Short mmCIF file of C-alpha atoms and ligand atoms in Angstrom, two decimals:
data_model
loop_
_atom_site.label_atom_id
_atom_site.label_comp_id
_atom_site.label_asym_id
_atom_site.label_seq_id
_atom_site.Cartn_x
_atom_site.Cartn_y
_atom_site.Cartn_z
CA MET A 177 -0.35 -0.03 0.00
CA THR A 178 1.22 3.38 -0.49
CA ASP A 179 1.07 6.03 2.20
CA GLN A 180 0.47 8.97 -0.02
CA ALA A 181 -2.77 10.60 0.70
CA ALA A 182 -5.41 10.64 -1.83
CA PRO A 183 -6.21 13.48 -4.04
CA LYS A 184 -9.02 15.42 -2.75
CA ILE A 185 -11.70 17.15 -4.93
CA SER A 186 -14.40 19.49 -3.95
CA PHE A 187 -17.58 18.75 -6.03
CA VAL A 188 -20.12 21.61 -6.53
CA SER A 189 -23.58 20.57 -8.21
CA LEU A 190 -25.74 22.84 -9.55
CA GLY A 191 -28.63 22.53 -11.85
CA CYS A 192 -31.87 20.16 -12.20
CA PRO A 193 -32.23 16.27 -11.16
CA LYS A 194 -30.73 15.59 -14.59
CA ALA A 195 -27.58 17.54 -13.72
CA LEU A 196 -27.76 15.55 -10.48
CA VAL A 197 -27.10 12.38 -12.34
CA ASP A 198 -24.31 13.70 -14.16
CA SER A 199 -22.69 14.49 -11.19
CA GLU A 200 -23.34 11.39 -9.26
CA ARG A 201 -21.66 9.66 -12.88
CA ILE A 202 -18.57 11.77 -12.52
CA ILE A 203 -18.34 11.13 -8.57
CA THR A 204 -18.40 7.52 -8.98
CA LYS A 205 -15.60 7.41 -11.80
CA LEU A 206 -13.56 9.79 -9.16
CA ARG A 207 -14.19 7.77 -6.18
CA ALA A 208 -13.41 4.05 -8.54
CA GLU A 209 -9.90 6.12 -9.27
CA GLY A 210 -9.28 6.41 -5.76
CA TYR A 211 -9.81 10.33 -5.33
CA GLU A 212 -11.46 11.33 -2.03
CA LEU A 213 -14.10 13.99 -1.93
CA THR A 214 -14.05 17.04 0.56
CA LYS A 215 -17.04 19.50 1.41
CA THR A 216 -14.37 22.53 1.62
CA HIS A 217 -12.55 24.21 -1.28
CA ALA A 218 -9.60 25.34 1.09
CA GLY A 219 -7.32 22.34 1.21
CA ALA A 220 -8.72 20.45 -1.81
CA ASP A 221 -6.25 19.62 -4.73
CA LEU A 222 -9.04 20.86 -7.30
CA VAL A 223 -12.62 22.32 -7.57
CA ILE A 224 -15.13 20.88 -9.87
CA VAL A 225 -18.31 22.92 -10.92
CA ASN A 226 -21.37 20.86 -12.52
CA THR A 227 -22.93 24.14 -13.94
CA CYS A 228 -26.38 24.68 -15.26
CA GLY A 229 -26.81 27.22 -17.90
CA PHE A 230 -30.76 26.73 -18.57
CA LEU A 231 -31.63 30.26 -17.21
CA ASP A 232 -29.53 33.44 -17.09
CA SER A 233 -30.25 33.36 -13.22
CA ALA A 234 -28.70 29.60 -13.31
CA LYS A 235 -25.89 31.12 -15.32
CA ALA A 236 -24.99 33.50 -12.75
CA GLU A 237 -24.94 31.33 -10.19
CA SER A 238 -22.82 28.79 -12.07
CA LEU A 239 -20.31 31.72 -12.61
CA GLU A 240 -20.52 32.68 -9.18
CA ALA A 241 -19.40 29.11 -8.10
CA ILE A 242 -16.47 29.14 -10.60
CA GLY A 243 -15.14 32.29 -9.04
CA LYS A 244 -15.76 30.81 -5.29
CA GLY A 245 -13.61 27.98 -6.47
CA LEU A 246 -11.03 29.96 -8.02
CA SER A 247 -10.48 32.42 -5.34
CA GLU A 248 -10.79 29.74 -2.14
CA ASN A 249 -8.73 26.98 -4.03
CA GLY A 250 -7.30 28.17 -7.71
CA LYS A 251 -7.71 24.90 -9.70
CA VAL A 252 -11.28 24.66 -11.01
CA ILE A 253 -12.49 22.54 -13.82
CA VAL A 254 -15.75 23.50 -15.06
CA THR A 255 -18.59 20.88 -16.87
CA GLY A 256 -22.10 20.49 -17.31
CA CYS A 257 -24.51 22.54 -19.36
CA MET A 258 -22.98 25.90 -19.37
CA GLY A 259 -19.43 24.22 -20.68
CA ALA A 260 -21.42 24.03 -24.06
CA GLU A 261 -20.37 27.86 -24.45
CA PRO A 262 -17.06 27.92 -23.01
CA GLU A 263 -16.23 31.51 -24.35
CA GLN A 264 -18.53 32.89 -21.70
CA ILE A 265 -16.61 31.18 -19.05
CA ARG A 266 -13.34 31.77 -20.31
CA GLU A 267 -14.16 35.38 -20.63
CA ALA A 268 -15.06 35.80 -17.19
CA TYR A 269 -12.56 33.30 -15.80
CA PRO A 270 -9.27 32.75 -17.75
CA ALA A 271 -7.96 30.92 -15.12
CA VAL A 272 -10.05 27.88 -15.14
CA SER A 273 -8.10 24.69 -15.94
CA ALA A 274 -10.54 22.75 -17.98
CA ILE A 275 -14.20 23.24 -19.39
CA THR A 276 -16.18 20.26 -20.57
CA GLY A 277 -20.15 20.51 -21.85
CA PRO A 278 -22.66 17.80 -20.07
CA GLN A 279 -22.14 14.23 -20.24
CA ALA A 280 -18.56 14.53 -21.29
CA TYR A 281 -17.38 12.17 -18.44
CA GLU A 282 -14.49 11.13 -20.04
CA SER A 283 -13.52 14.55 -20.82
CA VAL A 284 -13.90 15.56 -16.96
CA MET A 285 -11.78 12.67 -16.10
CA GLN A 286 -9.00 13.40 -18.57
CA ALA A 287 -8.85 16.99 -16.92
CA VAL A 288 -8.84 15.76 -13.33
CA HIS A 289 -5.97 13.05 -14.40
CA GLU A 290 -4.05 16.68 -15.68
CA VAL A 291 -4.46 18.74 -12.99
CA ALA A 292 -4.79 16.28 -9.86
CA PRO A 293 -3.26 12.89 -11.30
CA PRO A 294 -4.69 9.83 -9.26
CA LEU A 295 -2.74 7.38 -7.06
CA HIS A 296 -2.21 4.00 -8.24
CA ASN A 297 -3.38 2.17 -5.79
CA PRO A 298 -5.46 -0.76 -6.49
CA PHE A 299 -6.94 -1.25 -2.95
CA LEU A 300 -8.53 2.10 -3.11
CA ASP A 301 -11.53 0.78 -5.30
CA LEU A 302 -14.18 1.76 -2.45
CA VAL A 303 -17.03 2.21 -4.79
CA PRO A 304 -20.38 0.67 -4.15
CA GLU A 305 -21.30 -1.71 -6.74
CA GLN A 306 -24.11 0.47 -7.64
CA GLY A 307 -22.25 3.90 -7.96
CA VAL A 308 -22.38 6.98 -5.47
CA LYS A 309 -25.44 8.87 -5.03
CA LEU A 310 -26.13 12.19 -4.24
CA THR A 311 -29.55 12.04 -3.00
CA PRO A 312 -30.57 10.31 0.45
CA ARG A 313 -29.93 6.72 0.42
CA HIS A 314 -33.83 5.57 -0.04
CA TYR A 315 -34.53 7.70 -3.25
CA ALA A 316 -32.64 7.63 -6.26
CA TYR A 317 -32.95 9.61 -9.78
CA LEU A 318 -33.03 6.95 -12.45
CA LYS A 319 -32.20 9.06 -15.85
CA ILE A 320 -33.57 6.65 -19.01
CA SER A 321 -32.48 8.90 -21.81
CA GLU A 322 -30.31 11.97 -22.68
CA GLY A 323 -31.62 14.57 -25.28
CA CYS A 324 -34.45 15.43 -26.78
CA ASN A 325 -36.32 15.48 -29.78
CA ASN A 326 -38.71 18.90 -29.45
CA ARG A 327 -37.73 22.04 -30.06
CA CYS A 328 -39.39 24.34 -27.38
CA THR A 329 -38.45 28.11 -28.36
CA PHE A 330 -37.44 29.02 -24.66
CA CYS A 331 -35.07 26.06 -24.81
CA ILE A 332 -31.54 25.26 -25.29
CA ILE A 333 -31.08 21.76 -24.02
CA PRO A 334 -31.59 20.04 -27.51
CA LYS A 335 -28.78 22.10 -28.60
CA LEU A 336 -26.46 21.47 -25.61
CA ARG A 337 -27.75 17.79 -25.35
CA GLY A 338 -28.66 17.10 -28.50
CA ASP A 339 -31.55 14.92 -29.80
CA LEU A 340 -33.28 11.98 -28.02
CA VAL A 341 -30.86 9.04 -27.05
CA SER A 342 -32.77 6.44 -25.27
CA ARG A 343 -30.85 3.71 -22.98
CA PRO A 344 -32.28 0.23 -24.18
CA LEU A 345 -34.72 -0.86 -21.49
CA ALA A 346 -32.41 -3.99 -19.87
CA GLU A 347 -29.80 -1.81 -19.31
CA VAL A 348 -31.93 0.91 -17.42
CA MET A 349 -33.69 -2.12 -15.56
CA ARG A 350 -30.13 -3.19 -14.17
CA GLU A 351 -29.47 -0.08 -12.86
CA ALA A 352 -32.76 0.21 -11.24
CA GLU A 353 -32.23 -3.51 -9.83
CA LYS A 354 -28.55 -2.51 -8.41
CA LEU A 355 -30.64 0.83 -6.83
CA VAL A 356 -33.11 -1.25 -5.12
CA LYS A 357 -30.65 -3.78 -3.77
CA ALA A 358 -28.62 -1.12 -2.19
CA GLY A 359 -31.40 0.15 -0.26
CA VAL A 360 -33.42 2.43 -2.19
CA LYS A 361 -37.19 2.31 -1.72
CA GLU A 362 -38.25 5.03 -4.57
CA LEU A 363 -37.03 5.41 -8.10
CA LEU A 364 -37.68 9.03 -9.55
CA VAL A 365 -37.57 8.39 -13.69
CA ILE A 366 -36.15 11.13 -15.47
CA SER A 367 -35.26 12.26 -18.95
CA GLN A 368 -35.98 15.50 -21.09
CA ASP A 369 -39.52 13.69 -22.50
CA THR A 370 -39.97 10.53 -20.68
CA SER A 371 -43.37 9.61 -22.69
CA ALA A 372 -40.85 9.71 -25.84
CA TYR A 373 -38.82 7.30 -24.54
CA GLY A 374 -37.47 4.55 -27.04
CA VAL A 375 -38.82 6.36 -30.17
CA ASP A 376 -35.13 6.74 -31.33
CA LEU A 377 -34.41 3.29 -30.83
CA LYS A 378 -37.88 2.26 -32.52
CA TYR A 379 -38.95 0.78 -29.54
CA SER A 380 -36.73 -2.36 -29.95
CA PRO A 381 -37.06 -5.18 -27.69
CA SER A 382 -35.02 -5.60 -24.90
CA LEU A 383 -34.60 -8.95 -22.73
CA TRP A 384 -34.48 -8.45 -18.97
CA GLN A 385 -35.17 -11.19 -16.53
CA ASP A 386 -36.19 -13.56 -19.43
CA VAL A 387 -39.11 -11.46 -20.53
CA GLU A 388 -38.81 -9.59 -23.77
CA TYR A 389 -40.08 -6.18 -23.18
CA ARG A 390 -39.77 -3.14 -26.01
CA THR A 391 -38.11 -0.40 -25.10
CA ARG A 392 -41.03 1.97 -24.35
CA PHE A 393 -42.42 3.82 -21.73
CA LEU A 394 -45.54 1.47 -21.04
CA ASP A 395 -43.15 -1.48 -20.84
CA LEU A 396 -40.64 0.38 -18.62
CA ALA A 397 -43.38 1.43 -15.89
CA LYS A 398 -44.68 -2.32 -16.23
CA ALA A 399 -41.08 -3.41 -15.23
CA LEU A 400 -40.22 -1.32 -12.92
CA SER A 401 -43.38 -1.99 -10.95
CA THR A 402 -42.01 -5.38 -10.29
CA LEU A 403 -39.12 -4.08 -8.33
CA GLY A 404 -40.86 -3.68 -4.81
CA VAL A 405 -40.60 0.42 -4.56
CA TRP A 406 -42.31 3.25 -5.45
CA VAL A 407 -42.10 4.56 -8.85
CA ARG A 408 -42.30 8.10 -9.75
CA LEU A 409 -42.72 9.43 -13.44
CA HIS A 410 -41.32 12.99 -14.35
CA TYR A 411 -41.27 14.66 -17.50
CA VAL A 412 -44.02 13.29 -18.82
CA TYR A 413 -45.65 14.74 -22.02
CA PRO A 414 -49.48 14.31 -22.34
CA TYR A 415 -49.75 12.33 -25.54
CA PRO A 416 -52.14 9.46 -26.25
CA HIS A 417 -49.87 6.62 -25.43
CA VAL A 418 -49.82 8.11 -21.62
CA ASP A 419 -53.19 7.07 -21.46
CA GLU A 420 -52.23 3.34 -21.21
CA VAL A 421 -49.98 3.95 -18.02
CA ILE A 422 -52.47 5.30 -15.78
CA PRO A 423 -54.29 1.98 -15.21
CA LEU A 424 -51.06 1.06 -13.77
CA MET A 425 -50.69 3.54 -11.22
CA GLY A 426 -51.54 3.19 -7.76
CA GLU A 427 -52.07 -0.70 -8.08
CA MET A 428 -49.82 -2.49 -6.12
CA THR A 429 -48.12 -5.62 -7.99
CA GLU A 430 -46.88 -8.81 -6.15
CA SER A 431 -43.55 -7.34 -5.43
CA GLY A 432 -45.39 -4.70 -3.40
CA GLY A 433 -44.45 -2.38 -6.01
CA VAL A 434 -46.45 0.93 -7.28
CA ILE A 435 -46.27 3.29 -9.99
CA VAL A 436 -47.45 5.99 -7.89
CA PRO A 437 -50.55 7.87 -9.37
CA TYR A 438 -48.43 10.94 -9.91
CA LEU A 439 -47.32 12.29 -12.88
CA ASP A 440 -44.82 15.25 -13.50
CA ILE A 441 -46.01 17.20 -16.82
CA PRO A 442 -44.32 20.51 -17.68
CA PHE A 443 -47.32 22.11 -19.56
CA GLN A 444 -45.71 25.79 -19.18
CA HIS A 445 -48.57 27.50 -20.67
CA ALA A 446 -52.63 27.07 -21.76
CA ALA A 447 -53.06 29.77 -24.32
CA PRO A 448 -52.66 28.69 -27.85
CA ASN A 449 -51.09 31.57 -29.35
CA VAL A 450 -48.73 31.23 -26.61
CA LEU A 451 -48.17 27.52 -26.68
CA LYS A 452 -47.79 27.98 -30.39
CA ALA A 453 -45.33 30.68 -29.84
CA MET A 454 -43.40 28.34 -27.35
CA LYS A 455 -43.54 25.46 -30.13
CA ARG A 456 -44.61 23.18 -27.31
CA PRO A 457 -45.91 19.57 -28.05
CA ALA A 458 -49.52 19.98 -26.89
CA HIS A 459 -52.69 21.69 -27.11
CA ALA A 460 -54.71 23.14 -24.10
CA GLU A 461 -58.22 21.92 -25.00
CA LYS A 462 -56.83 18.38 -25.69
CA ILE A 463 -55.02 18.50 -22.29
CA LEU A 464 -57.77 19.34 -20.42
CA GLN A 465 -59.76 16.50 -22.01
CA ARG A 466 -56.72 14.24 -21.46
CA VAL A 467 -56.64 15.30 -17.68
CA GLU A 468 -60.22 14.48 -17.19
CA LYS A 469 -60.00 11.15 -18.95
CA TRP A 470 -57.13 10.05 -16.62
CA ARG A 471 -58.91 11.28 -13.58
CA GLU A 472 -61.66 9.09 -14.49
CA ILE A 473 -59.69 5.91 -14.53
CA ARG A 474 -57.65 6.96 -11.85
CA PRO A 475 -59.29 9.69 -9.64
CA ASP A 476 -56.51 9.88 -7.09
CA LEU A 477 -54.09 10.89 -9.97
CA ALA A 478 -52.28 13.98 -8.74
CA ILE A 479 -50.51 16.21 -11.39
CA ARG A 480 -47.43 18.28 -10.92
CA SER A 481 -46.82 21.03 -13.24
CA THR A 482 -44.36 24.13 -14.15
CA PHE A 483 -45.49 27.10 -16.03
CA ILE A 484 -43.80 30.34 -17.64
CA VAL A 485 -45.58 33.65 -16.86
CA GLY A 486 -44.64 36.53 -18.87
CA PHE A 487 -43.46 34.95 -22.30
CA PRO A 488 -42.93 37.27 -25.13
CA GLY A 489 -46.45 38.23 -26.70
CA GLU A 490 -48.02 37.05 -23.87
CA THR A 491 -51.26 39.33 -23.42
CA GLU A 492 -53.64 39.92 -20.54
CA GLU A 493 -56.25 37.65 -22.12
CA ASP A 494 -53.55 34.64 -22.55
CA PHE A 495 -52.63 35.22 -19.06
CA GLU A 496 -56.20 35.17 -17.92
CA GLU A 497 -56.87 31.95 -20.03
CA LEU A 498 -54.11 30.39 -18.03
CA LEU A 499 -55.58 31.31 -14.93
CA GLY A 500 -58.86 29.54 -16.16
CA PHE A 501 -56.73 26.62 -17.08
CA LEU A 502 -55.70 26.33 -13.58
CA SER A 503 -59.26 26.77 -12.10
CA ALA A 504 -60.34 23.72 -14.62
CA ALA A 505 -57.35 21.10 -14.48
CA LYS A 506 -57.03 21.44 -10.77
CA LEU A 507 -53.64 20.54 -10.76
CA GLU A 508 -52.39 19.33 -7.45
CA ARG A 509 -49.03 20.84 -7.39
CA VAL A 510 -47.78 23.71 -9.42
CA GLY A 511 -44.55 25.89 -10.02
CA ALA A 512 -44.15 29.03 -12.28
CA PHE A 513 -41.13 30.75 -13.30
CA LYS A 514 -40.95 34.47 -14.95
CA TYR A 515 -39.89 34.08 -18.34
CA GLU A 516 -36.32 34.96 -18.81
CA PRO A 517 -34.23 35.07 -22.24
CA VAL A 518 -31.79 32.24 -22.70
CA ARG A 519 -28.88 33.32 -24.93
CA GLY A 520 -29.25 31.14 -27.97
CA ALA A 521 -32.80 30.41 -27.58
CA PRO A 522 -35.16 30.81 -30.67
CA ALA A 523 -37.76 32.92 -28.75
CA ASN A 524 -35.51 35.71 -28.68
CA ASP A 525 -36.00 36.11 -32.29
CA LEU A 526 -39.62 35.71 -32.67
CA GLY A 527 -40.13 39.33 -32.88
CA LEU A 528 -42.85 39.31 -29.98
CA ALA A 529 -43.55 41.98 -27.52
CA VAL A 530 -41.70 41.66 -24.48
CA VAL A 531 -43.40 41.70 -21.54
CA PRO A 532 -41.86 44.32 -18.93
CA PRO A 533 -40.43 43.33 -15.58
CA GLU A 534 -42.98 44.93 -13.38
CA GLU A 535 -45.81 43.33 -15.33
CA GLN A 536 -44.29 39.96 -15.17
CA GLN A 537 -43.95 40.09 -11.52
CA ARG A 538 -47.47 41.23 -11.32
CA ARG A 539 -48.71 38.31 -12.99
CA TYR A 540 -46.65 35.75 -11.36
CA ASP A 541 -47.95 36.73 -7.99
CA ARG A 542 -51.51 36.54 -9.52
CA PHE A 543 -50.54 32.97 -10.89
CA MET A 544 -49.17 31.92 -7.26
CA ALA A 545 -52.09 33.45 -5.40
CA HIS A 546 -54.72 31.86 -7.61
CA GLN A 547 -53.12 28.25 -7.66
CA GLN A 548 -52.43 28.38 -3.88
CA ALA A 549 -56.09 28.96 -3.21
CA ILE A 550 -56.75 25.67 -5.43
CA SER A 551 -53.83 23.64 -3.76
CA ALA A 552 -55.44 24.42 -0.23
CA ARG A 553 -58.74 23.42 -1.15
CA LEU A 554 -57.27 20.01 -2.87
CA GLN A 555 -55.09 19.28 0.35
CA GLN A 556 -58.32 19.68 2.48
CA ARG A 557 -59.43 16.20 0.84
CA ARG A 558 -56.66 14.52 2.72
CA VAL A 559 -57.80 15.52 6.15
CA GLY A 560 -59.31 12.39 7.79
CA GLN A 561 -57.97 9.90 5.30
CA ARG A 562 -55.16 7.32 5.57
CA ILE A 563 -52.42 7.40 3.52
CA LYS A 564 -49.16 5.83 2.96
CA VAL A 565 -46.07 7.94 3.50
CA ILE A 566 -42.63 7.38 2.68
CA VAL A 567 -39.98 8.75 5.70
CA ASP A 568 -37.24 11.24 4.93
CA ALA A 569 -36.17 12.76 7.65
CA PRO A 570 -36.68 10.80 10.68
CA GLY A 571 -37.15 12.72 14.14
CA PRO A 572 -37.47 11.95 17.76
CA THR A 573 -41.17 12.73 17.89
CA VAL A 574 -41.98 14.06 14.49
CA SER A 575 -40.68 12.55 11.05
CA LYS A 576 -40.75 14.29 8.18
CA GLY A 577 -42.14 12.42 4.80
CA ARG A 578 -43.96 12.36 1.77
CA SER A 579 -46.85 10.66 0.34
CA MET A 580 -47.24 9.20 -3.01
CA TRP A 581 -48.57 12.53 -4.36
CA ASP A 582 -44.97 14.36 -3.39
CA ALA A 583 -41.68 14.26 -4.84
CA PRO A 584 -39.01 15.02 -3.40
CA GLU A 585 -37.36 18.28 -3.07
CA ILE A 586 -40.07 19.88 -5.37
CA ASP A 587 -43.76 19.19 -3.38
CA GLY A 588 -44.96 19.13 -0.15
CA SER A 589 -44.00 17.18 3.06
CA VAL A 590 -46.35 14.88 5.80
CA TYR A 591 -45.12 15.48 9.22
CA VAL A 592 -45.73 12.11 11.02
CA ALA A 593 -46.16 11.86 14.56
CA SER A 594 -45.17 8.41 15.78
CA ARG A 595 -44.63 6.81 19.04
CA ARG A 596 -42.27 4.18 17.56
CA PRO A 597 -38.96 5.19 15.96
CA LEU A 598 -38.99 5.84 12.34
CA ARG A 599 -36.12 5.11 10.07
CA ALA A 600 -35.57 6.99 6.31
CA GLY A 601 -37.28 4.97 3.69
CA ASP A 602 -40.15 3.27 6.02
CA VAL A 603 -43.46 3.37 4.56
CA VAL A 604 -45.95 4.06 7.13
CA SER A 605 -49.77 4.41 7.30
CA VAL A 606 -50.84 7.79 8.43
CA LYS A 607 -53.89 9.20 9.57
CA ILE A 608 -53.93 12.58 8.19
CA GLU A 609 -55.43 15.23 10.99
CA ARG A 610 -54.54 18.71 9.50
CA ALA A 611 -53.67 20.21 5.97
CA ASP A 612 -52.22 23.53 4.97
CA ALA A 613 -51.55 25.02 1.51
CA TYR A 614 -48.36 22.52 0.65
CA ASP A 615 -47.94 20.42 3.75
CA LEU A 616 -49.97 17.70 5.86
CA HIS A 617 -49.70 16.57 9.09
CA GLY A 618 -50.75 13.19 10.79
CA THR A 619 -50.06 10.52 13.00
CA ALA A 620 -48.81 6.97 12.36
CA VAL A 621 -51.37 4.44 12.84
S1 SF4 B 210 -39.24 19.13 -24.07
FE1 SF4 B 210 -39.11 21.19 -24.92
S2 SF4 B 210 -38.08 22.19 -22.90
FE2 SF4 B 210 -38.24 20.14 -22.54
S3 SF4 B 210 -35.82 19.75 -22.98
FE3 SF4 B 210 -36.98 19.11 -24.76
S4 SF4 B 210 -37.06 21.13 -25.89
FE4 SF4 B 210 -36.19 21.83 -23.95
#
């Protein structure tokens, strides 16, 4: 054995769950090569910043993180979405050691080897088989594809990440199985467009556990439901074939696993001219019909969505149409962003009237107040019900968890009073006694 200390890396992970998965992959490689991770920049051999380049505010945050790494350490490698536009980074910080784009794991590792060479020690291969996860042990993100075939005008992801590339079903399932074996109790399926899964592979057959599946959304849901854990579907678009997955939801399989009755669908807007200007792949009226149909099949389905307010050309009428859609669709969980122009996005060149920032803010506030009243009413339905809750953060008398209708980090929580000690990842039955606009409160039964 060598008595040399392992090189230390300070890792900053910014951006969305998809970027988090990239961070996990890089960290897995680092740990496999014997690098140590440290929480502080000072004393590390190198800082890696995984950046987000989606909105200007995210870019500003990324640049700030790079600046901090340089001032506190001096050696910084930049990767992630913002790395696809290296000029901006070089302009602000010529001293960065290397810049690579999203999913460029090999290039990141090459840059790391140059700045902080690895130790050659065969005994340092300490990585658990399922890789390293940055999320708590009981839930994990499962990335099923990269890139996107849509061309929404506010988005540069297809430019940064290219067209859709799906992972074959068996490969996704092998990763899912490893995660479950390692103690994961909830899998969060992510991609840019989950319902388009497999289109690029022409839904090719894929053999997993001697069963022939096809690489497509419905088969993936069926296969994942056999793993004995909660499965949550994110970034789904309201295409007709999503209808087939709805009956599977909430139905516990023999394994004890379940596709939770939850869909995360980024609608972005509801007014036809705004959707058209955004080049979104769906039409508002059809969306509403579709949502109604799903609720007929699965009345307890919770839908989460995000919207953009103040998109160029959005009129007061368009905005009111959006509020009307919220009233009609009664979505359980909703987030909103004020439109921000992203450099390189086609929306900047549409020649549409810019909504002034004060008006954007007013609409945003109206939007949030409108939705809060809807969410609060929907939350009240849960009072008196007995529901299943997965524990995220155990406490001495009250633990924090989530229902099947809440995703980690973005949705509400359930506060569970319990006389017996609970552990993270436990699934418990809870009688709900009280609800506020976002959270529920109850007692374990
Ligand atoms: S669906 Fe639209 S917003 Fe989402 S990644 Fe693709 S182009 Fe971007």
